[in-house]
Coordinates of C-alpha atoms (C1' of nucleotides) in Angstrom, one line a residue:
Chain A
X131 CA 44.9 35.4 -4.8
X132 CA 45.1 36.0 -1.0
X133 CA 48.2 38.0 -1.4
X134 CA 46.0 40.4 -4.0
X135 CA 43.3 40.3 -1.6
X136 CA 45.7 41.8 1.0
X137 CA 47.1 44.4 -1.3
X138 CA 43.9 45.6 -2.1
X139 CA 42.4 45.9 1.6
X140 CA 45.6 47.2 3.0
X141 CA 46.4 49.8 0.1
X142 CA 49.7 48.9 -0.5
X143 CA 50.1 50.1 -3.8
X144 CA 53.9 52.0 -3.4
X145 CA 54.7 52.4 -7.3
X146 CA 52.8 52.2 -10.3
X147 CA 49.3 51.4 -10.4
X148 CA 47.1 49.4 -12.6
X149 CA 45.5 50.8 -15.6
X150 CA 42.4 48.9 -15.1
X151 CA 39.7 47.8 -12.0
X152 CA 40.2 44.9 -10.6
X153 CA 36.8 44.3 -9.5
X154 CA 35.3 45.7 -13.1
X155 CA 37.7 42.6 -14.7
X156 CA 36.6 40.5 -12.2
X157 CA 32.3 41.0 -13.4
X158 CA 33.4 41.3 -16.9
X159 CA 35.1 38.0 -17.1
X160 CA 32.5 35.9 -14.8
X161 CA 29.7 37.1 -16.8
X162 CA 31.8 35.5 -19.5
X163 CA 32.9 32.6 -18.0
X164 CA 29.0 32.2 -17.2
X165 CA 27.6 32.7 -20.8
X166 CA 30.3 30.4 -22.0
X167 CA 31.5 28.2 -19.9
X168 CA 34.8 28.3 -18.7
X169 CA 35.8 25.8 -20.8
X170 CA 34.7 28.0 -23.9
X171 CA 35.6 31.7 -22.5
X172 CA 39.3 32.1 -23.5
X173 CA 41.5 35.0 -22.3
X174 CA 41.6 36.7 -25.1
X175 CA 37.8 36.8 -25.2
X176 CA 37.8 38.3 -21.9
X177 CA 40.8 40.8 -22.4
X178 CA 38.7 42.2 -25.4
X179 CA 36.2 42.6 -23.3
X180 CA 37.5 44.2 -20.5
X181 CA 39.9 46.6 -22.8
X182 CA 42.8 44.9 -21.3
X183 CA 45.7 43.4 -23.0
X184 CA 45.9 39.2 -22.3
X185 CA 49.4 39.4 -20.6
X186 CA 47.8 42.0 -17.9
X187 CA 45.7 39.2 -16.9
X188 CA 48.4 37.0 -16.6
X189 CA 50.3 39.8 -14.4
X190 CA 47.0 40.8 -12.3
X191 CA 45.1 36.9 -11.6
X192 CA 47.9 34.8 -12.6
X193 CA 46.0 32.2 -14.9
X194 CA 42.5 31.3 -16.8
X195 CA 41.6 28.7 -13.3
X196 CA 42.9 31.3 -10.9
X197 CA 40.9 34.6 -12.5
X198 CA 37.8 32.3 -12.4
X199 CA 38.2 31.1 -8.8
X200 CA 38.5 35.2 -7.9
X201 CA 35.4 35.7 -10.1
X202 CA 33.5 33.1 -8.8
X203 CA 34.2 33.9 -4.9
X204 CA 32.9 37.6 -5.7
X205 CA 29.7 35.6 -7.5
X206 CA 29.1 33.1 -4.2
X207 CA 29.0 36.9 -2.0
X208 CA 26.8 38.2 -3.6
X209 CA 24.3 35.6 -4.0
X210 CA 24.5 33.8 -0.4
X211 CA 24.0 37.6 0.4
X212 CA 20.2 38.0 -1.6
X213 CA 19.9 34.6 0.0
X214 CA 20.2 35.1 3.4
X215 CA 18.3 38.4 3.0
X216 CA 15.5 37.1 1.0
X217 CA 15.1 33.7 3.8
X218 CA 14.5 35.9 6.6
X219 CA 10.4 36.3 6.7
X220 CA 7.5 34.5 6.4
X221 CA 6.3 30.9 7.2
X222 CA 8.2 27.9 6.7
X223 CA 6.7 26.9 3.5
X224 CA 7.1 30.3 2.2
X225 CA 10.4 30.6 3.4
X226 CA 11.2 27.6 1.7
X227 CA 9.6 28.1 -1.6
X228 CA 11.2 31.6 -1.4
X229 CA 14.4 29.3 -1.2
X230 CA 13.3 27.2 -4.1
X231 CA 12.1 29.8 -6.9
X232 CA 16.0 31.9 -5.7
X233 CA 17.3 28.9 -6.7
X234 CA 15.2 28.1 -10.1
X235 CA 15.6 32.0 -11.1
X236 CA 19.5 31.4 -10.7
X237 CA 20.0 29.4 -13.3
X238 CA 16.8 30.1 -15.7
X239 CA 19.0 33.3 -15.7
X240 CA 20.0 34.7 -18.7
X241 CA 19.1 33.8 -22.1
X242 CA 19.8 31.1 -23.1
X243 CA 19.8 30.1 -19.5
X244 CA 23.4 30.0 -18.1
X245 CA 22.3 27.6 -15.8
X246 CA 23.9 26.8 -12.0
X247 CA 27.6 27.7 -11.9
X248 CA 28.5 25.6 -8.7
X249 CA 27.6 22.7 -10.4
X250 CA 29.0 23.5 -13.0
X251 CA 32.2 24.4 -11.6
X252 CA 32.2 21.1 -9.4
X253 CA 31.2 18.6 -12.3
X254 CA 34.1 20.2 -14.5
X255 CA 36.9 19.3 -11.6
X256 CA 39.6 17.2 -13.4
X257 CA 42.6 15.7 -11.6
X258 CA 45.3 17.6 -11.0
X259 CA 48.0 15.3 -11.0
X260 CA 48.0 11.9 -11.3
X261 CA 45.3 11.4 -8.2
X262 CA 42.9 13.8 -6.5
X263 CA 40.4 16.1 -7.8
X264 CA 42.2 20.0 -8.1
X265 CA 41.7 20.7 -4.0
X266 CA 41.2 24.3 -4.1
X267 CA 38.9 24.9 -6.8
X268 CA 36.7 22.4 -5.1
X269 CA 36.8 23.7 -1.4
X270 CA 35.7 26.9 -3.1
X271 CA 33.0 25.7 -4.4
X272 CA 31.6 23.3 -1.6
X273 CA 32.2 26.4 0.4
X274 CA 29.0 27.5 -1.1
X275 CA 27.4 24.7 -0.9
X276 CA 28.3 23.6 2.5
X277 CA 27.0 27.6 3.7
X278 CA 23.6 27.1 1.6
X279 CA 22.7 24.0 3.7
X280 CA 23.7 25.8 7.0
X281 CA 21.4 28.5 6.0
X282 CA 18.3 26.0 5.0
X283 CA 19.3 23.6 7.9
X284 CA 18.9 27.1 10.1
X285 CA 15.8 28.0 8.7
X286 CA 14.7 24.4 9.3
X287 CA 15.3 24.7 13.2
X288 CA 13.8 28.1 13.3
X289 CA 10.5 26.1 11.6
X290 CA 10.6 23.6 14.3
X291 CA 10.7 25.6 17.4
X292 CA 7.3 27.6 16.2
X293 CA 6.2 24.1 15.2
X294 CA 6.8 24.1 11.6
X295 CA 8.2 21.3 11.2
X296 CA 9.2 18.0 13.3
X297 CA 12.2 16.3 11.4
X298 CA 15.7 16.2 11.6
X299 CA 16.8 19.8 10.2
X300 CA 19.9 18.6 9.5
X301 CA 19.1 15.6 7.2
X302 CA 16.1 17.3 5.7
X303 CA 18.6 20.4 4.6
X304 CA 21.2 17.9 3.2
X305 CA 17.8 16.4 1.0
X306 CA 16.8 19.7 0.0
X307 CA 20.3 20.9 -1.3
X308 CA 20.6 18.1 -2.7
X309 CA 17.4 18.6 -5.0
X310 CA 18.1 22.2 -5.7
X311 CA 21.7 20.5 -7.2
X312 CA 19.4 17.8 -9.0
X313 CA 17.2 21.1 -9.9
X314 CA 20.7 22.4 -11.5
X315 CA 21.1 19.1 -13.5
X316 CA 18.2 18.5 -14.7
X317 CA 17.9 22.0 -16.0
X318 CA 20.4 21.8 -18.2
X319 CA 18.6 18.4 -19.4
X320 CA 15.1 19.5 -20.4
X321 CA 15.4 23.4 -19.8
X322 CA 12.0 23.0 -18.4
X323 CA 11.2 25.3 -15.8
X324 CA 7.6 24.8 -15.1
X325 CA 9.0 21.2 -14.5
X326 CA 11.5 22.5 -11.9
X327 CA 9.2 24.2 -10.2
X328 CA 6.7 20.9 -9.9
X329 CA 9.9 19.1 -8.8
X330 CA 10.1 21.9 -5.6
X331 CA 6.9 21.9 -4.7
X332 CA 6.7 18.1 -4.5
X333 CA 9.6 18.8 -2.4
X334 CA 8.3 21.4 0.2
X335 CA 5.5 19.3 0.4
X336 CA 7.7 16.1 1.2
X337 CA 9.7 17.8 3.3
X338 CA 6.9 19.6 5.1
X339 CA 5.0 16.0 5.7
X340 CA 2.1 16.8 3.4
X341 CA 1.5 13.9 0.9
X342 CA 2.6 15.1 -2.7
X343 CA 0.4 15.0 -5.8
Chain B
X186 CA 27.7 9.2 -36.2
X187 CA 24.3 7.4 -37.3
X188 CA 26.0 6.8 -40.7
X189 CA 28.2 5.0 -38.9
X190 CA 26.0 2.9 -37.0
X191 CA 24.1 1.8 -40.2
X192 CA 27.4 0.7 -41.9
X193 CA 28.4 -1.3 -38.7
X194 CA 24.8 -3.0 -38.8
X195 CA 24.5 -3.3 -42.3
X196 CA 27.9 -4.8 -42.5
X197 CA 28.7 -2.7 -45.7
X198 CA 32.4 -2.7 -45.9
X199 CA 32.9 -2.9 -49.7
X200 CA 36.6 -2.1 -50.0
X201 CA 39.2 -2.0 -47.3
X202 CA 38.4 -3.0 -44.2
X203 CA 39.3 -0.8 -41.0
X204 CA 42.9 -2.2 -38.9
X205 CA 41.2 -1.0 -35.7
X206 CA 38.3 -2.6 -33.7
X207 CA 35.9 0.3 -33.6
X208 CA 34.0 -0.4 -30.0
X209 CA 37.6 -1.4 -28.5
X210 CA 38.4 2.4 -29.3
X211 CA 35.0 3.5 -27.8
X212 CA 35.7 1.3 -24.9
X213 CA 39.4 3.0 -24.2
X214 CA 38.2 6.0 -25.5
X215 CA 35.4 6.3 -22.6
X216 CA 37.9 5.0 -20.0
X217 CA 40.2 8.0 -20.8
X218 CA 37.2 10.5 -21.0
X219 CA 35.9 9.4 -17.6
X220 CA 39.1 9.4 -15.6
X221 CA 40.2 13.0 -16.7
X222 CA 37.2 14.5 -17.7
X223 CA 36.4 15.2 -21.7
X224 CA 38.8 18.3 -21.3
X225 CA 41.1 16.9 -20.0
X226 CA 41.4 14.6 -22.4
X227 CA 43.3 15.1 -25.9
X228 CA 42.6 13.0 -29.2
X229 CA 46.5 11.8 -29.0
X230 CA 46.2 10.4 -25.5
X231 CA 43.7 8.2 -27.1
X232 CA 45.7 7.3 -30.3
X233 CA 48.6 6.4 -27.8
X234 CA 46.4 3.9 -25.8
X235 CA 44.4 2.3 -28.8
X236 CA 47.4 1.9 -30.9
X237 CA 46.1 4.2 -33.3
X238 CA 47.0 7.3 -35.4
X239 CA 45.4 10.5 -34.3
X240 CA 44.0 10.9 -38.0
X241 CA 42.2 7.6 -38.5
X242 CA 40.4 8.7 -35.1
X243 CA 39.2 11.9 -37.0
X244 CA 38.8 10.0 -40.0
X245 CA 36.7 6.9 -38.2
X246 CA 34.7 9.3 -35.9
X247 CA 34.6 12.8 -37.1
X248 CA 35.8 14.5 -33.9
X249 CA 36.3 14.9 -30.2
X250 CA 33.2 15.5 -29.7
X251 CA 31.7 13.2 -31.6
X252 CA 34.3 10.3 -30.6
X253 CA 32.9 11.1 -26.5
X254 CA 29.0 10.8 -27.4
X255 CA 29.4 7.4 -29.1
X256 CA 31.4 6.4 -26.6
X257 CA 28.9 7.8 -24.3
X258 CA 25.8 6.1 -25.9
X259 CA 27.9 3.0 -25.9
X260 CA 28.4 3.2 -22.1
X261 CA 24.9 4.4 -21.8
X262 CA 23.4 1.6 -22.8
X263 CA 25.4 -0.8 -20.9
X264 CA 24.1 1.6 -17.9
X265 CA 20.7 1.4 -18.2
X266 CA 20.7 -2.4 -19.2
X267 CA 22.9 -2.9 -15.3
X268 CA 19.9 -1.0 -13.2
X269 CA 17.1 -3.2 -15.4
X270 CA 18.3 -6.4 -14.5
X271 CA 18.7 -5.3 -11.2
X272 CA 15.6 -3.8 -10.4
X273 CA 13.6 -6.5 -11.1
X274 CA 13.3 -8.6 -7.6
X275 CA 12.2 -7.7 -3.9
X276 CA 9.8 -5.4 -2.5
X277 CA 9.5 -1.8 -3.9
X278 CA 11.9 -0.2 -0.8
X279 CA 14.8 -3.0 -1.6
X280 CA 14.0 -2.0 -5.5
X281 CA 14.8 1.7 -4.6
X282 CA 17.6 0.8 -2.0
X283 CA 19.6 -1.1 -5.2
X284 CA 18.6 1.9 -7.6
X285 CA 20.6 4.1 -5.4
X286 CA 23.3 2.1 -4.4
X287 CA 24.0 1.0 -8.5
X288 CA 23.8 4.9 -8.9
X289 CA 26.5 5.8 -6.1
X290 CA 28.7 3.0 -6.8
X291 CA 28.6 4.2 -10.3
X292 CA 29.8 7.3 -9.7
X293 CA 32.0 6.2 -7.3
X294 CA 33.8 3.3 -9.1
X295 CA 37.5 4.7 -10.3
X296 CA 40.3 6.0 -7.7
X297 CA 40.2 8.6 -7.7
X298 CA 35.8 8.3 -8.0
X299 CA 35.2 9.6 -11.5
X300 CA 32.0 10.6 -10.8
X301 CA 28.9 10.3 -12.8
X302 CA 29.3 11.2 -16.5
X303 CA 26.1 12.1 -17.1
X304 CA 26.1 14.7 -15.1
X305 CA 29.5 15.8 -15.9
X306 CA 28.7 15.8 -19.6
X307 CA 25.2 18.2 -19.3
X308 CA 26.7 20.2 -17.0
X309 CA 29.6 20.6 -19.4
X310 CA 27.1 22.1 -22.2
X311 CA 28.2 25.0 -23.5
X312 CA 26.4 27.3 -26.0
X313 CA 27.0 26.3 -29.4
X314 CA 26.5 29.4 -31.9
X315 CA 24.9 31.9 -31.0
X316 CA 22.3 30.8 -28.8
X317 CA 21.0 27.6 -27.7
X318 CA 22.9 24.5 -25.9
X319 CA 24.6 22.0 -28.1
X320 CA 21.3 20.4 -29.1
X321 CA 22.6 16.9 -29.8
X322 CA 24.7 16.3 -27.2
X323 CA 22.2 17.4 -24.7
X324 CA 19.5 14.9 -26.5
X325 CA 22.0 12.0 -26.2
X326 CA 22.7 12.8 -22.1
X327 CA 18.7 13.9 -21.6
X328 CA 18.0 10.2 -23.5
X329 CA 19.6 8.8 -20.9
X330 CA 18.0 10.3 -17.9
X331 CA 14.4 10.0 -19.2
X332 CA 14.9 6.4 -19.8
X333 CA 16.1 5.4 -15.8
X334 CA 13.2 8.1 -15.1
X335 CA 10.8 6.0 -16.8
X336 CA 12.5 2.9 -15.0
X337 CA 11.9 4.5 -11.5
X338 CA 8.4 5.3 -12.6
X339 CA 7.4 1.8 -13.6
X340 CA 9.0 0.7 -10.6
X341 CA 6.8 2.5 -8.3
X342 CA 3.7 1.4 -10.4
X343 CA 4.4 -1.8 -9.8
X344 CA 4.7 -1.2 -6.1
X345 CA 1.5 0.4 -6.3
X346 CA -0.3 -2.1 -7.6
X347 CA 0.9 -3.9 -4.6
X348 CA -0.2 -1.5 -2.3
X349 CA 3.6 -0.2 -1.0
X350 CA 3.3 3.2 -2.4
X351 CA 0.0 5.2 -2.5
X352 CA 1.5 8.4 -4.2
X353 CA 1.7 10.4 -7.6
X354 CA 4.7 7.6 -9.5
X355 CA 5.2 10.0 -12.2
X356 CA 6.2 12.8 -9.8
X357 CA 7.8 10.6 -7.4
X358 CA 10.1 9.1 -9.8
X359 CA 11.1 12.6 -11.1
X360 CA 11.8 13.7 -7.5
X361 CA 13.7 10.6 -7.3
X362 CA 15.9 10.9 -10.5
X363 CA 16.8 14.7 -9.3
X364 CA 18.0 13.7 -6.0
X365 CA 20.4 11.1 -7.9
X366 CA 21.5 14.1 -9.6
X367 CA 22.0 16.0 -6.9
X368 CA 23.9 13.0 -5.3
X369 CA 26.3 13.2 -8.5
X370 CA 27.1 16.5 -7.7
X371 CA 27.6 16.3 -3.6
X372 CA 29.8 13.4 -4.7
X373 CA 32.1 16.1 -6.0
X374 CA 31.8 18.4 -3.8
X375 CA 32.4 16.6 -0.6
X376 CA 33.5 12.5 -1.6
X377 CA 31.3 11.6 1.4
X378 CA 30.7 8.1 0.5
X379 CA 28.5 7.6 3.8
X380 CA 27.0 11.3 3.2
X381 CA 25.4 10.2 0.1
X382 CA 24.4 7.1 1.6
X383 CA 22.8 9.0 4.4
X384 CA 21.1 11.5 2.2
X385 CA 19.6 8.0 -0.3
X386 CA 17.9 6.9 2.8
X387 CA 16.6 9.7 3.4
X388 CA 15.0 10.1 0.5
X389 CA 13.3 6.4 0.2
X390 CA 11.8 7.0 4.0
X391 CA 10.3 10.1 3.0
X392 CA 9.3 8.3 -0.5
X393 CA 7.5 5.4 1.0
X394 CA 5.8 7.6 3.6
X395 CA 7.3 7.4 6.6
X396 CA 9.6 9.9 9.0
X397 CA 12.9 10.3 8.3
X398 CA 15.2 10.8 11.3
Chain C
dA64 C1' 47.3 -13.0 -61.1
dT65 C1' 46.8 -8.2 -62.3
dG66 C1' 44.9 -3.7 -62.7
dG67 C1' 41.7 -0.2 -61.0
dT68 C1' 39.2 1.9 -57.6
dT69 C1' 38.2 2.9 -53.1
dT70 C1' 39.4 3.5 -48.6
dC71 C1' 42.6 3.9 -44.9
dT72 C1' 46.9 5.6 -43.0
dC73 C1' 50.2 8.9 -42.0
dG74 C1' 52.7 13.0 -41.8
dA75 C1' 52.5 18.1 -42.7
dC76 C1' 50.2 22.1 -42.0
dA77 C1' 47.1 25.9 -40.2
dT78 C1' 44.9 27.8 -36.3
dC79 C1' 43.9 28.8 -31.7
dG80 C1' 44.6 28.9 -26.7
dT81 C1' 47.6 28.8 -22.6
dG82 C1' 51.4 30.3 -20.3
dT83 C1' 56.3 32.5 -20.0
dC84 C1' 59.7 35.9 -20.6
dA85 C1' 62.3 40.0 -21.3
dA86 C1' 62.3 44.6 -22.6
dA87 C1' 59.9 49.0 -22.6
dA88 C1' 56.9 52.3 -20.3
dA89 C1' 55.0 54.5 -16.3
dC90 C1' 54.9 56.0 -11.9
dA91 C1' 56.5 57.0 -6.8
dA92 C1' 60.1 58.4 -3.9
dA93 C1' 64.6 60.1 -3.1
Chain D
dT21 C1' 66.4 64.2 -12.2
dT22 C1' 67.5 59.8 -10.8
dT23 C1' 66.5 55.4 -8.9
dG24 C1' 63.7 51.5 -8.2
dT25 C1' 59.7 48.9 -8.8
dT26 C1' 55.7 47.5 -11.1
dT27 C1' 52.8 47.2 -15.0
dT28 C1' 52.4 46.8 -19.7
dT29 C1' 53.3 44.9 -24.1
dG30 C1' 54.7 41.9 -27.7
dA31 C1' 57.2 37.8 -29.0
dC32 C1' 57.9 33.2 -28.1
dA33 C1' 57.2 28.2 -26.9
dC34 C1' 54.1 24.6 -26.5
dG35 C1' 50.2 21.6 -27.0
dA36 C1' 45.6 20.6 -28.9
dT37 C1' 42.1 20.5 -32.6
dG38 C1' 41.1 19.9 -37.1
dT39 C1' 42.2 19.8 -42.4
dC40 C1' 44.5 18.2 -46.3
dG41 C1' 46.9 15.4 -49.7
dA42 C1' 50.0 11.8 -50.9
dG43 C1' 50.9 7.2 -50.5
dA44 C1' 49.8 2.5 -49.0
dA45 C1' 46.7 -1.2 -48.6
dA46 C1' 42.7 -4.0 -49.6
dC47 C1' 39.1 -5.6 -52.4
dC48 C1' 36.5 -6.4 -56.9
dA49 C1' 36.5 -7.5 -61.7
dT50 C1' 38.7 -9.2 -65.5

DNA sequence: ATGGTTTCTCGACATCGTGTCAAAAACAAA
DNA sequence: TTTGTTTTTGACACGATGTCGAGAAACCAT
């Protein structure tokens, strides 16, 4: 996967080239593995797809996991990207439930709803081999995680200087994450959004020291 | 799969009785399921263990899937009959302190932990035909988590009949119950025994009203 | 006890998905 | 054109799910 990366940033292609785009493969077959699950997307489904024969794939990504991972890194970009963008104005509390409805639109996207695919991703980790849960696909996904909470906890200090707030940003960003992953679950529980949205709010409010109704 | 319940309860075995205890095949059947994941787990794994063919599974239960929810419900009940006994005694914040620490040590009992199988299983959902999540499986995990929602929530009536909560018990108990999910999921990303812990703590202080630090 | 009926058991089979491999095809460079 | 390398392509092996039918086993009735 790195080795790709590196062939693809330095140019190196000296003989024949690929009849296909890597990044187009890369969409086509996370929107898939969204939709269906990885569990339920099978190559075959995704070579169709992407009008690319199954063994390519193998060639080009190397397996089912490792094609996913590549997927899902360009899918984490992208949205800590309209995340960070989207945190940068406004008050605290609208910063926050700016945060929250990002969040909630995420996985109330699509339809049906495809719901959160970190979670999903990190409630899916088997072990590998005999002990251990599989090491890489779960530092790429905590990656995510562990860069959302920065971002909040940031956001959080920001607050505090103009007198926003007066917790611990740290703690209170490791509670909020926390409920937007409970936000992910419970999703796929009840599929309720008006419901997830209470949940926030009650949040924010916590959160922002005002006692929730 | 309710069939099969009614012919255990009514004791209806007219003809030749089964060679295989049925809940000591949902018991083993759970075990496998939980240590490497319902993927990861094949119907002849389970035949091995439980001294059984693979077709009387098929024949006894139907299916995979239908082999892991009454496993599930089994272990479900088992579950939610644990955190009633035990939230029965002390004040409301040593009720809440147990509720957490039954729901981390659940998902941390195993080595490696095996997380929380709830969770696991909704987050696993995939679309069944068409459109739409796989109705009944999502009814028998969603059971589950309105049932220790409605625990919480009783819980914090109680308390506030005794004047140690003054706020909103339905919505408290729903923030509550999504930051245990959320925990489930951190517990993946990050094993952070202590984390979680941290994060629990957190969560009751801002609960019962007072700063967290 | 014995026969008949029902159910369970067990092995064979079909199907699908993953992953591997070797040969063919296609392209760049000499 | 020739050489060398990579991609493509189809065939293959393997394992898992799920189905089916024949045979074995147990129970009821006579």
């Amino acid at each position: 996967m790195f080795l790709t990366l590196c062939q693809i940033l330095l140019e190196e292609q000296h003989l024949r080239p690929r009849e296909f785009d890597h990044d187009d493969v890369l969409r086509i077959a996370f929107d898939q593995f969204w939709r269906k699950g990885v569990r339920g997307t099978s190559l075959s489904d995704i070579a169709r797809d992407a009008g690319v024969q199954r063994g390519s794939l193998y060639n080009a990504f190397g397996s089912k996991e490792a094609l996913f991972l590549q997927a899902y890194e360009r899918y984490a970009g992208d949205y800590l990207l309209g995340l960070q963008k989207a945190l940068g104005t406004g008050s605290l509390r609208k910063r926050l439930t700016t945060f929250f409805e990002l969040t909630i639109a995420n996985f109330r996207s699509g339809s049906p709803p495809r719901g959160c695919p970190t979670t999903r991703g990190l409630m899916e980790l088997g072990a590998a081999e005999g002990e251990g849960l599989d090491e890489e696909a779960r530092q790429v996904f905590a990656s995510l995680v562990s860069r959302i909470t920065a971002l909040v906890q940031d956001t959080l200090s920001a607050g505090a200087r103009r007198g926003e707030f007066n917790g611990n940003p740290a703690v209170a960003a490791l509670h909020i994450i926390t409920v937007t992953r409970g936000l992910a679950v419970l999703e796929r529980a009840y599929g309720d959004e008006a419901q997830l949205r209470k949940i926030a709010a009650h949040t924010i409010d916590l959160v922002l020291d005002k006692k929730g109704g």
